[in-house]
């Protein structure tokens, strides 16, 4: 317990500091700085307040709270890309903030209700888009922002990290300079996150894909020692990538292990994972990771992963599609006429679906294309209007519409990249941070490094996605560590046979009846007619393959989460460790921070 005249911090595993008689600072996370440098940065923050320049110098993943006792103000900072979750709400004369909505609710006095904006977001994109959450009156802090409160009110919210990248026009010489800088910054990032490798047990999560395989090679080169690599996959999955992960292990002489999850184990771990993340899940791969961490049982302290490379450095084929067929299309109108004549309906299954998506990219404006197809989203406005009660298609994904509005050929790719960086990525890494707390390990993501991102922003788009190569700069870096044979292998990471396991009554099939429960029907989220039709199609095996992951998966996850969320009252204790939760009373200037068991 640490206390002063006006504040009390009850801390487990984090650092609270009084840097002057008038200012308290609370820091949660890992800012990857030696203690003297960390102290210097925090000292500048105290001297200058929550200023952009001082905050931007703080690397890594963190939540920073600055309590200005003299001026009765609180500033809350979420790291540049939202690696640490952070939520807040105002209730009467109190400011409540926490790294878990569930813990926030234990501090609240009022009853809580669902927020339809957040619900629509989840079923559209499988996560909520900050600042929306699933509860009314509760905000998720936007990554890279400083939010200031005083006099019982939110006074201001401003960014210290650019939300939408801006790529200047560069000549070839400038490109070469920034490409070299991009590669150099990756090396610096890896050195920084591995600075304590001598005192911690490190492992690399190896998916068999390019990012994690490059990371294995880079870590081996940096440390010159053997270390564990781990692949996690599903029993019987047709796109299993264990062979690729084993190839990389042999190449770099690592202590490799494959961990496989059965259909029954996945179903068992699903409920546990929803409980830990306190959110209906977006990706099924989160369950695989949760199972893996439970199996590791404290064997590993730090797990390196290739997380962020796709979102930050154009790893999705939407970037290549928009670049080829919109930004650089010189005869777009003629192209649109020709591709409409292609008989793509003759192509079978998934191949035909992907071909139709490509054709749509060639003939549609990119904002319309992104909001209607499963590149950026899972369910479009038409499907949601049939699924959800009281859905207004005019209010569909307003944050994305705003970000994409008024686009030009020159800036549309930067706007798309901004959405992936600040919405999708923060949802991914935020879930991993919650798993970290539950299982007592720490994820570190060398690709999530602001100077590396800054260098990437300076490079022209023909170098980022040119030559029909997505994530081109990462691929060029990877060739320093991986042989040509590796790049001829097909790549896919952490896939899950969702449709097959939903058809198995001993696996995900056991959860489908949740949609037929009285609680689900009376909650007022789903249209009853939609539930009836969905269950009929499911029971008669008439569901199209994509519907299992796009519709059945989020609906089941929402119900698994909702039955727990609505059962939680003030003071309920669960099983997640080391979570920040704070209330601040504006009238008495009393602060309490708890990081106990949730």
Coordinates of C-alpha atoms in Angstrom, one line a residue:
X1 CA 0.0 0.0 0.0
X2 CA 1.3 3.4 -1.0
X3 CA -0.4 6.5 0.4
X4 CA -0.2 10.3 0.5
X5 CA -2.5 13.0 2.0
X6 CA -4.9 12.9 -0.9
X7 CA -4.4 9.6 -2.7
X8 CA -4.1 5.9 -2.0
X9 CA -2.7 3.4 -4.4
X10 CA -3.2 -0.3 -3.8
X11 CA -0.8 -1.9 -6.2
X12 CA 0.1 -5.4 -7.4
X13 CA 2.8 -5.5 -10.0
X14 CA 2.6 -1.9 -11.2
X15 CA 4.4 1.3 -10.2
X16 CA 2.7 4.3 -8.6
X17 CA 5.0 7.3 -7.9
X18 CA 4.9 10.7 -6.3
X19 CA 7.2 12.8 -8.4
X20 CA 6.4 16.0 -6.7
X21 CA 4.2 17.1 -3.7
X22 CA 1.5 18.1 -6.2
X23 CA 1.5 15.2 -8.7
X24 CA 1.0 11.5 -8.5
X25 CA 1.8 9.3 -11.5
X26 CA 0.5 5.7 -12.0
X27 CA 1.9 3.5 -14.7
X28 CA 0.7 0.0 -15.8
X29 CA 2.3 -2.0 -18.5
X30 CA 5.8 -2.2 -19.9
X31 CA 7.3 0.9 -21.4
X32 CA 10.6 -0.9 -22.3
X33 CA 12.8 1.8 -20.8
X34 CA 15.5 1.4 -18.1
X35 CA 14.4 2.8 -14.8
X36 CA 16.6 6.0 -15.1
X37 CA 15.3 6.8 -18.5
X38 CA 11.7 6.0 -17.5
X39 CA 12.1 8.4 -14.5
X40 CA 13.4 11.2 -16.9
X41 CA 10.4 10.8 -19.2
X42 CA 8.0 10.8 -16.3
X43 CA 9.7 13.8 -14.8
X44 CA 9.2 15.7 -18.1
X45 CA 5.5 14.7 -18.0
X46 CA 5.2 16.1 -14.5
X47 CA 7.0 19.3 -15.4
X48 CA 5.1 19.9 -18.6
X49 CA 1.8 18.2 -17.9
X50 CA 0.3 15.6 -20.2
X51 CA 2.0 17.1 -23.2
X52 CA 2.2 15.5 -26.6
X53 CA 6.0 15.5 -26.9
X54 CA 6.7 14.0 -23.5
X55 CA 4.1 11.3 -23.9
X56 CA 5.2 10.4 -27.3
X57 CA 8.7 9.6 -26.0
X58 CA 7.3 6.8 -23.8
X59 CA 7.6 3.6 -25.8
X60 CA 5.9 0.2 -25.4
X61 CA 2.5 -0.6 -23.9
X62 CA 1.1 1.3 -21.0
X63 CA -1.7 3.1 -19.2
X64 CA -0.5 6.3 -17.6
X65 CA -2.6 8.2 -15.0
X66 CA -1.5 11.7 -13.9
X67 CA -3.2 13.1 -10.8
X68 CA -2.6 16.9 -10.5
X69 CA -3.7 17.4 -6.9
X70 CA -3.1 21.2 -6.8
X71 CA -5.4 21.8 -9.8
X72 CA -7.8 19.0 -9.1
X73 CA -7.3 17.3 -12.5
X74 CA -6.7 13.8 -13.8
X75 CA -5.2 13.0 -17.2
X76 CA -5.4 9.4 -18.5
X77 CA -3.2 8.2 -21.3
X78 CA -3.5 5.1 -23.4
X79 CA -0.4 3.9 -25.3
X80 CA 0.1 4.8 -29.0
X81 CA -1.6 1.8 -30.5
X82 CA -3.9 0.6 -27.7
X83 CA -1.9 -2.5 -26.5
X84 CA -3.2 -2.0 -23.0
X85 CA -7.0 -1.9 -22.6
X86 CA -8.5 1.1 -20.9
X87 CA -12.1 2.0 -20.2
X88 CA -13.7 4.9 -18.2
X89 CA -17.1 6.3 -17.2
X90 CA -18.4 9.2 -15.2
X91 CA -20.9 8.4 -12.4
X92 CA -22.3 11.2 -10.2
X93 CA -19.2 12.9 -8.8
X94 CA -16.9 10.0 -9.6
X95 CA -14.5 9.1 -12.4
X96 CA -14.2 5.4 -12.8
X97 CA -11.5 3.8 -15.0
X98 CA -10.2 0.3 -15.4
X99 CA -8.4 -2.1 -17.8
X100 CA -11.5 -4.4 -17.6
X101 CA -15.1 -3.4 -18.0
X102 CA -16.1 -6.2 -15.6
X103 CA -13.9 -4.6 -12.8
X104 CA -15.3 -1.2 -13.8
X105 CA -18.8 -2.5 -13.0
X106 CA -17.7 -3.7 -9.5
X107 CA -17.0 0.0 -8.7
X108 CA -20.3 1.3 -10.2
X109 CA -23.5 2.1 -8.3
X110 CA -25.9 2.4 -11.2
X111 CA -27.5 -0.5 -13.2
X112 CA -26.0 -0.9 -16.7
X113 CA -27.6 -1.5 -20.0
X114 CA -26.3 -2.5 -23.5
X115 CA -25.2 0.2 -25.9
X116 CA -26.7 -0.5 -29.3
X117 CA -23.8 1.3 -31.1
X118 CA -21.3 -1.1 -29.6
X119 CA -23.5 -4.1 -30.3
X120 CA -23.8 -3.1 -34.0
X121 CA -20.0 -2.7 -34.1
X122 CA -19.4 -6.1 -32.7
X123 CA -21.7 -7.9 -35.2
X124 CA -20.3 -5.8 -38.1
X125 CA -16.6 -6.2 -37.4
X126 CA -16.4 -8.6 -34.4
X127 CA -15.1 -5.9 -32.0
X128 CA -16.3 -2.5 -30.8
X129 CA -14.7 0.6 -32.4
X130 CA -13.4 3.0 -29.7
X131 CA -14.8 4.9 -28.0
X132 CA -17.9 2.7 -28.2
X133 CA -18.3 -0.3 -25.9
X134 CA -21.1 -2.8 -25.3
X135 CA -22.4 -0.8 -22.3
X136 CA -24.1 2.6 -22.3
X137 CA -22.1 5.4 -20.8
X138 CA -18.8 3.4 -20.8
X139 CA -16.1 4.5 -23.2
X140 CA -13.0 2.7 -24.4
X141 CA -10.2 5.2 -24.6
X142 CA -9.0 5.7 -28.2
X143 CA -5.4 4.5 -28.6
X144 CA -2.8 7.3 -28.6
X145 CA -5.0 9.8 -26.8
X146 CA -4.8 11.9 -23.6
X147 CA -8.2 12.4 -21.8
X148 CA -8.4 15.0 -19.1
X149 CA -11.0 15.3 -16.4
X150 CA -11.8 18.0 -13.8
X151 CA -14.8 19.4 -11.9
X152 CA -16.6 16.1 -12.5
X153 CA -16.5 16.4 -16.2
X154 CA -14.5 15.3 -19.2
X155 CA -12.7 18.5 -20.3
X156 CA -10.7 17.4 -23.3
X157 CA -9.5 14.4 -25.4
X158 CA -6.7 14.8 -27.9
X159 CA -4.3 12.6 -29.8
X160 CA -0.5 12.5 -29.4
X161 CA -0.1 9.9 -32.2
X162 CA -1.3 10.5 -35.7
X163 CA -4.5 8.4 -36.3
X164 CA -4.3 8.5 -40.1
X165 CA -0.9 8.0 -41.7
X166 CA 0.2 10.6 -44.2
X167 CA 2.7 9.5 -46.9
X168 CA 4.6 12.3 -48.5
X169 CA 5.7 12.3 -52.1
X170 CA 9.2 11.0 -52.1
X171 CA 11.9 10.5 -54.7
X172 CA 13.8 7.2 -55.1
X173 CA 16.7 8.4 -52.9
X174 CA 14.3 9.3 -50.1
X175 CA 12.6 6.0 -50.4
X176 CA 15.9 4.1 -50.1
X177 CA 16.8 6.1 -47.0
X178 CA 13.5 5.3 -45.3
X179 CA 13.5 1.6 -46.3
X180 CA 16.9 1.3 -44.6
X181 CA 15.5 3.2 -41.6
X182 CA 12.5 0.8 -41.5
X183 CA 14.8 -2.2 -41.3
X184 CA 17.1 -0.6 -38.7
X185 CA 14.2 0.3 -36.5
X186 CA 13.0 -3.4 -36.4
X187 CA 16.5 -4.3 -35.1
X188 CA 16.3 -1.6 -32.4
X189 CA 12.8 -2.7 -31.5
X190 CA 13.8 -6.4 -31.1
X191 CA 16.8 -5.4 -29.0
X192 CA 14.6 -3.2 -26.7
X193 CA 11.9 -5.9 -26.1
X194 CA 14.6 -8.5 -25.5
X195 CA 16.9 -6.5 -23.2
X196 CA 16.0 -8.7 -20.2
X197 CA 16.4 -12.0 -22.1
X198 CA 19.1 -13.1 -19.6
X199 CA 16.7 -12.9 -16.6
X200 CA 13.4 -14.1 -18.2
X201 CA 12.4 -17.2 -20.0
X202 CA 11.6 -16.2 -23.7
X203 CA 9.9 -18.2 -26.4
X204 CA 8.6 -17.3 -29.9
X205 CA 5.1 -18.1 -31.0
X206 CA 5.7 -19.6 -34.4
X207 CA 2.7 -19.9 -36.8
X208 CA 4.7 -21.0 -39.8
X209 CA 4.0 -17.6 -41.5
X210 CA 6.5 -15.1 -42.6
X211 CA 6.3 -12.6 -39.6
X212 CA 6.8 -15.2 -36.8
X213 CA 9.4 -17.1 -38.9
X214 CA 11.4 -14.0 -39.5
X215 CA 11.2 -13.2 -35.8
X216 CA 12.6 -16.7 -34.9
X217 CA 15.6 -16.0 -37.2
X218 CA 16.1 -12.4 -35.9
X219 CA 15.9 -13.5 -32.2
X220 CA 18.4 -16.4 -32.9
X221 CA 20.8 -13.9 -34.5
X222 CA 20.4 -11.5 -31.7
X223 CA 20.9 -13.9 -28.8
X224 CA 23.0 -16.7 -30.3
X225 CA 21.3 -19.2 -28.1
X226 CA 18.7 -22.0 -28.3
X227 CA 15.2 -21.1 -27.2
X228 CA 11.7 -22.6 -27.4
X229 CA 9.4 -22.1 -30.4
X230 CA 5.8 -23.1 -30.2
X231 CA 3.2 -23.8 -32.8
X232 CA -0.5 -24.2 -31.8
X233 CA -3.0 -25.7 -34.2
X234 CA -6.2 -27.7 -34.5
X235 CA -6.7 -31.5 -34.7
X236 CA -7.4 -32.4 -38.3
X237 CA -7.3 -28.9 -39.8
X238 CA -6.7 -29.1 -43.5
X239 CA -4.5 -26.0 -43.6
X240 CA -2.3 -27.0 -40.7
X241 CA 1.1 -25.2 -40.9
X242 CA 3.1 -27.2 -38.4
X243 CA 5.5 -28.4 -41.2
X244 CA 6.4 -24.8 -42.0
X245 CA 7.0 -24.1 -38.3
X246 CA 9.1 -27.3 -38.0
X247 CA 11.1 -26.2 -41.0
X248 CA 12.0 -22.9 -39.4
X249 CA 12.8 -24.7 -36.1
X250 CA 15.3 -27.0 -37.9
X251 CA 16.8 -24.0 -39.7
X252 CA 17.5 -22.2 -36.5
X253 CA 18.0 -25.1 -34.1
X254 CA 15.2 -24.2 -31.7
X255 CA 13.5 -26.3 -29.0
X256 CA 10.2 -26.7 -30.9
X257 CA 6.9 -28.0 -29.8
X258 CA 3.6 -28.4 -31.5
X259 CA 0.4 -28.0 -29.4
X260 CA -2.8 -29.3 -30.9
X261 CA -6.3 -28.4 -29.7
X262 CA -9.1 -30.9 -30.1
X263 CA -12.7 -30.0 -30.9
X264 CA -13.8 -30.8 -27.3
X265 CA -10.9 -28.8 -25.8
X266 CA -11.7 -25.8 -28.0
X267 CA -15.3 -25.8 -26.7
X268 CA -14.2 -26.2 -23.1
X269 CA -11.6 -23.4 -23.5
X270 CA -14.1 -21.1 -25.3
X271 CA -16.1 -20.3 -22.1
X272 CA -13.0 -19.8 -20.1
X273 CA -11.6 -17.4 -22.7
X274 CA -14.8 -15.3 -22.9
X275 CA -14.6 -15.1 -19.1
X276 CA -11.0 -13.9 -19.2
X277 CA -11.4 -11.3 -22.0
X278 CA -14.7 -10.1 -20.6
X279 CA -15.8 -9.7 -24.2
X280 CA -17.5 -11.8 -26.9
X281 CA -14.5 -13.0 -29.0
X282 CA -13.5 -11.7 -32.4
X283 CA -11.1 -14.3 -33.7
X284 CA -11.3 -18.1 -32.9
X285 CA -7.5 -18.1 -32.7
X286 CA -7.8 -16.3 -29.3
X287 CA -9.2 -19.6 -27.9
X288 CA -6.2 -21.5 -29.3
X289 CA -3.8 -19.1 -27.6
X290 CA -5.8 -19.3 -24.3
X291 CA -5.5 -23.1 -24.4
X292 CA -1.8 -22.9 -25.2
X293 CA -1.1 -20.6 -22.3
X294 CA -3.0 -22.8 -19.9
X295 CA -0.8 -25.7 -21.1
X296 CA 2.4 -23.8 -20.7
X297 CA 1.7 -23.5 -17.0
X298 CA 4.3 -20.9 -16.1
X299 CA 7.1 -22.4 -18.3
X300 CA 7.5 -19.1 -20.2
X301 CA 7.7 -15.5 -18.9
X302 CA 7.8 -13.6 -22.3
X303 CA 6.3 -14.7 -25.5
X304 CA 7.4 -12.9 -28.7
X305 CA 4.9 -12.8 -31.5
X306 CA 4.6 -11.3 -35.0
X307 CA 1.4 -9.6 -34.0
X308 CA 0.8 -6.2 -35.8
X309 CA 2.8 -6.8 -39.0
X310 CA -0.3 -7.3 -41.1
X311 CA -2.2 -4.4 -39.7
X312 CA 0.7 -2.0 -39.6
X313 CA 2.5 -2.8 -42.8
X314 CA -0.2 -3.7 -45.4
X315 CA -0.4 -7.4 -44.9
X316 CA -4.1 -7.7 -46.2
X317 CA -4.9 -8.1 -49.8
X318 CA -7.4 -5.1 -49.6
X319 CA -4.3 -2.9 -49.9
X320 CA -3.2 -4.5 -53.1
X321 CA -6.7 -4.5 -54.6
X322 CA -7.3 -0.8 -53.9
X323 CA -3.8 0.2 -55.1
X324 CA -4.2 -1.8 -58.3
X325 CA -7.8 -1.2 -59.2
X326 CA -8.4 2.3 -57.8
X327 CA -5.4 4.3 -56.9
X328 CA -3.4 3.4 -60.0
X329 CA -6.3 2.5 -62.4
X330 CA -5.9 4.6 -65.6
X331 CA -8.9 3.1 -67.5
X332 CA -11.2 2.2 -64.5
X333 CA -14.5 2.8 -66.4
X334 CA -13.5 0.5 -69.2
X335 CA -12.2 -2.1 -66.8
X336 CA -15.5 -2.0 -64.9
X337 CA -17.5 -2.8 -68.1
X338 CA -15.2 -5.7 -69.0
X339 CA -15.1 -7.4 -65.6
X340 CA -18.9 -7.3 -65.3
X341 CA -19.0 -9.8 -68.2
X342 CA -16.8 -12.4 -66.5
X343 CA -18.8 -15.6 -65.7
X344 CA -17.5 -15.9 -62.1
X345 CA -20.6 -17.8 -61.0
X346 CA -19.2 -20.9 -62.6
X347 CA -16.2 -21.0 -60.2
X348 CA -16.8 -23.3 -57.2
X349 CA -17.1 -22.5 -53.5
X350 CA -14.5 -20.3 -51.8
X351 CA -12.6 -19.7 -55.0
X352 CA -15.7 -18.2 -56.7
X353 CA -16.5 -16.1 -53.6
X354 CA -12.9 -14.6 -53.6
X355 CA -13.1 -14.0 -57.3
X356 CA -16.4 -12.1 -56.9
X357 CA -14.8 -9.9 -54.2
X358 CA -11.9 -9.0 -56.5
X359 CA -14.3 -8.1 -59.3
X360 CA -16.3 -6.0 -56.9
X361 CA -13.0 -4.2 -56.0
X362 CA -12.4 -3.4 -59.6
X363 CA -15.8 -1.8 -60.2
X364 CA -16.8 -0.2 -56.8
X365 CA -15.5 2.9 -55.0
X366 CA -13.2 1.7 -52.2
X367 CA -15.3 3.1 -49.3
X368 CA -18.4 1.3 -50.6
X369 CA -16.5 -1.8 -51.2
X370 CA -15.0 -1.9 -47.7
X371 CA -18.4 -1.4 -46.1
X372 CA -20.1 -4.1 -48.1
X373 CA -17.6 -7.0 -48.3
X374 CA -15.8 -9.2 -45.8
X375 CA -12.5 -7.5 -46.1
X376 CA -12.8 -4.9 -43.4
X377 CA -16.2 -6.2 -42.0
X378 CA -18.0 -9.5 -41.3
X379 CA -21.6 -8.5 -41.8
X380 CA -22.9 -5.6 -43.9
X381 CA -25.8 -3.3 -43.2
X382 CA -28.3 -5.5 -45.1
X383 CA -27.5 -8.6 -43.1
X384 CA -27.5 -6.7 -39.8
X385 CA -30.9 -5.2 -40.5
X386 CA -32.3 -8.7 -40.7
X387 CA -30.3 -9.9 -37.6
X388 CA -30.6 -7.1 -35.1
X389 CA -33.6 -5.4 -33.6
X390 CA -34.0 -1.6 -34.1
X391 CA -31.1 -1.4 -36.5
X392 CA -30.8 1.8 -38.5
X393 CA -28.7 1.2 -41.7
X394 CA -28.1 4.9 -41.9
X395 CA -26.1 4.7 -38.6
X396 CA -23.9 1.8 -39.8
X397 CA -20.3 2.0 -38.7
X398 CA -20.2 5.8 -38.5
X399 CA -16.6 5.9 -37.4
X400 CA -15.5 4.0 -40.5
X401 CA -17.7 6.2 -42.7
X402 CA -16.1 9.3 -41.2
X403 CA -12.6 8.0 -41.8
X404 CA -13.3 7.1 -45.4
X405 CA -15.4 10.1 -46.3
X406 CA -14.1 12.5 -49.0
X407 CA -11.3 10.2 -49.9
X408 CA -9.1 10.7 -53.0
X409 CA -7.0 8.3 -55.0
X410 CA -4.0 9.8 -53.3
X411 CA -5.1 9.3 -49.7
X412 CA -7.5 6.3 -49.6
X413 CA -4.8 3.8 -48.8
X414 CA -3.6 5.8 -45.8
X415 CA -7.2 6.0 -44.5
X416 CA -7.6 2.3 -44.8
X417 CA -4.3 1.7 -43.0
X418 CA -5.4 4.1 -40.2
X419 CA -8.5 2.0 -39.6
X420 CA -6.5 -1.2 -39.3
X421 CA -4.0 0.4 -37.0
X422 CA -6.3 2.1 -34.6
X423 CA -9.4 -0.1 -34.5
X424 CA -8.6 -3.7 -35.6
X425 CA -5.1 -3.9 -34.1
X426 CA -6.0 -2.5 -30.7
X427 CA -8.8 -5.1 -30.5
X428 CA -6.3 -7.9 -31.2
X429 CA -3.6 -6.9 -28.8
X430 CA -6.0 -5.8 -26.1
X431 CA -7.3 -9.4 -25.9
X432 CA -3.8 -10.7 -25.6
X433 CA -3.1 -8.3 -22.8
X434 CA -6.0 -9.8 -20.9
X435 CA -4.7 -13.3 -21.5
X436 CA -1.3 -12.1 -20.2
X437 CA -2.9 -11.1 -16.9
X438 CA -4.8 -14.3 -16.5
X439 CA -1.9 -16.7 -17.3
X440 CA 1.0 -14.8 -15.8
X441 CA 3.0 -14.2 -19.0
X442 CA 3.8 -11.2 -21.2
X443 CA 3.4 -10.8 -24.9
X444 CA 5.9 -8.6 -26.7
X445 CA 5.4 -7.5 -30.2
X446 CA 8.6 -6.3 -32.0
X447 CA 6.7 -5.2 -35.1
X448 CA 4.6 -2.8 -33.0
X449 CA 7.2 0.0 -32.7
X450 CA 6.4 3.7 -33.3
X451 CA 9.8 4.7 -35.0
X452 CA 9.4 1.7 -37.4
X453 CA 5.8 2.9 -38.2
X454 CA 7.1 6.5 -38.7
X455 CA 9.7 5.2 -41.2
X456 CA 7.0 3.1 -43.0
X457 CA 4.9 6.2 -43.4
X458 CA 7.6 8.0 -45.3
X459 CA 7.9 5.3 -47.9
X460 CA 5.8 5.6 -51.1
X461 CA 3.0 3.2 -51.8
X462 CA 4.7 1.6 -54.8
X463 CA 7.3 0.2 -52.4
X464 CA 4.8 -0.9 -49.8
X465 CA 2.6 -3.1 -52.0
X466 CA 4.3 -3.0 -55.4
X467 CA 4.9 -6.1 -57.5
X468 CA 1.7 -7.7 -56.3
X469 CA 3.5 -8.3 -53.0
X470 CA 1.6 -7.5 -49.8
X471 CA 3.7 -6.5 -46.8
X472 CA 6.5 -6.0 -49.3
X473 CA 9.0 -4.3 -46.9
X474 CA 8.6 -7.0 -44.3
X475 CA 9.1 -9.6 -47.0
X476 CA 12.3 -7.9 -48.1
X477 CA 13.6 -7.8 -44.5
X478 CA 12.6 -11.5 -44.0
X479 CA 14.9 -12.5 -46.9
X480 CA 17.9 -11.6 -44.6
X481 CA 16.9 -14.4 -42.3
X482 CA 14.9 -17.0 -44.3
X483 CA 16.0 -19.0 -47.4
X484 CA 14.2 -18.9 -50.8
X485 CA 12.6 -22.2 -50.1
X486 CA 10.6 -20.8 -47.3
X487 CA 8.8 -18.2 -49.5
X488 CA 7.6 -20.9 -51.8
X489 CA 5.5 -22.5 -49.0
X490 CA 1.8 -21.6 -48.6
X491 CA 1.2 -19.4 -45.6
X492 CA -1.7 -19.3 -43.1
X493 CA -1.6 -18.9 -39.3
X494 CA -3.8 -20.2 -36.5
X495 CA -6.8 -21.3 -38.6
X496 CA -9.8 -23.0 -36.9
X497 CA -12.3 -25.3 -38.6
X498 CA -15.3 -23.4 -37.3
X499 CA -18.0 -24.8 -39.5
X500 CA -16.8 -28.4 -38.9
X501 CA -16.8 -27.9 -35.1
X502 CA -20.2 -26.2 -35.1
X503 CA -21.6 -29.4 -36.8
X504 CA -20.1 -31.4 -33.9
X505 CA -22.5 -31.6 -30.9
X506 CA -19.6 -32.4 -28.6
X507 CA -17.8 -29.2 -29.6
X508 CA -19.2 -25.9 -30.7
X509 CA -22.5 -27.5 -31.5
X510 CA -23.3 -27.7 -27.8
X511 CA -23.6 -23.9 -27.7
X512 CA -26.1 -23.4 -30.5
X513 CA -29.1 -23.9 -28.2
X514 CA -28.1 -20.8 -26.4
X515 CA -29.8 -18.9 -29.3
X516 CA -33.0 -20.7 -28.6
X517 CA -33.1 -19.8 -24.9
X518 CA -35.7 -17.5 -23.3
X519 CA -32.9 -15.2 -22.2
X520 CA -31.6 -14.7 -25.7
X521 CA -35.1 -14.2 -27.2
X522 CA -36.2 -11.8 -24.5
X523 CA -33.0 -9.7 -24.4
X524 CA -34.1 -7.7 -27.5
X525 CA -30.8 -7.9 -29.4
X526 CA -31.7 -10.4 -32.2
X527 CA -34.9 -10.5 -34.2
X528 CA -36.8 -13.7 -33.3
X529 CA -37.6 -14.5 -36.9
X530 CA -33.9 -14.4 -37.7
X531 CA -33.1 -16.8 -34.9
X532 CA -35.8 -19.2 -36.1
X533 CA -34.5 -19.2 -39.7
X534 CA -30.9 -19.5 -38.6
X535 CA -31.6 -22.5 -36.3
X536 CA -33.7 -24.1 -39.0
X537 CA -30.9 -23.8 -41.6
X538 CA -28.3 -25.0 -39.1
X539 CA -30.3 -28.1 -38.0
X540 CA -31.0 -29.0 -41.7
X541 CA -27.4 -28.4 -42.7
X542 CA -28.4 -25.5 -45.1
X543 CA -26.0 -22.9 -43.8
X544 CA -23.5 -21.6 -46.2
X545 CA -19.9 -22.1 -45.1
X546 CA -19.1 -18.4 -44.4
X547 CA -22.2 -18.1 -42.2
X548 CA -20.7 -20.3 -39.4
X549 CA -17.9 -17.8 -38.7
X550 CA -19.6 -14.6 -39.8
X551 CA -22.9 -15.1 -38.0
X552 CA -23.1 -18.2 -35.8
X553 CA -19.7 -17.6 -34.2
X554 CA -20.4 -14.0 -33.0
X555 CA -24.0 -14.8 -31.9
X556 CA -22.9 -17.7 -29.8
X557 CA -20.0 -15.7 -28.3
X558 CA -22.3 -12.8 -27.5
X559 CA -24.7 -15.1 -25.6
X560 CA -21.8 -16.7 -23.7
X561 CA -20.6 -13.3 -22.7
X562 CA -24.1 -11.8 -22.0
X563 CA -25.2 -14.4 -19.6
X564 CA -22.1 -13.7 -17.5
X565 CA -22.0 -9.9 -18.0
X566 CA -25.6 -9.5 -16.8
X567 CA -25.1 -11.8 -13.8
X568 CA -22.2 -9.7 -12.5
X569 CA -23.1 -7.4 -9.7
X570 CA -21.0 -4.9 -7.6
X571 CA -18.3 -6.7 -5.8
X572 CA -18.4 -10.0 -7.7
X573 CA -15.0 -11.6 -7.9
X574 CA -13.8 -13.8 -10.7
X575 CA -10.4 -15.2 -11.7
X576 CA -8.4 -12.7 -13.7
X577 CA -5.3 -11.3 -12.0
X578 CA -3.5 -8.0 -12.0
X579 CA -6.1 -5.6 -13.5
X580 CA -6.2 -1.9 -12.9
X581 CA -9.5 -0.5 -11.6
X582 CA -9.8 3.0 -10.2
X583 CA -12.4 5.4 -8.9
X584 CA -11.7 9.1 -8.3
X585 CA -14.0 11.3 -6.3
X586 CA -13.9 14.9 -7.6
X587 CA -15.3 16.3 -4.4
X588 CA -12.9 14.7 -1.9
X589 CA -9.9 14.3 -4.2
X590 CA -9.6 10.7 -3.0
X591 CA -8.1 8.1 -5.4
X592 CA -8.1 4.4 -5.0
X593 CA -6.4 1.9 -7.4
X594 CA -6.9 -1.8 -7.0
X595 CA -5.1 -4.5 -8.9
X596 CA -6.3 -7.6 -7.1
X597 CA -8.3 -10.7 -8.2
X598 CA -11.2 -10.1 -10.6

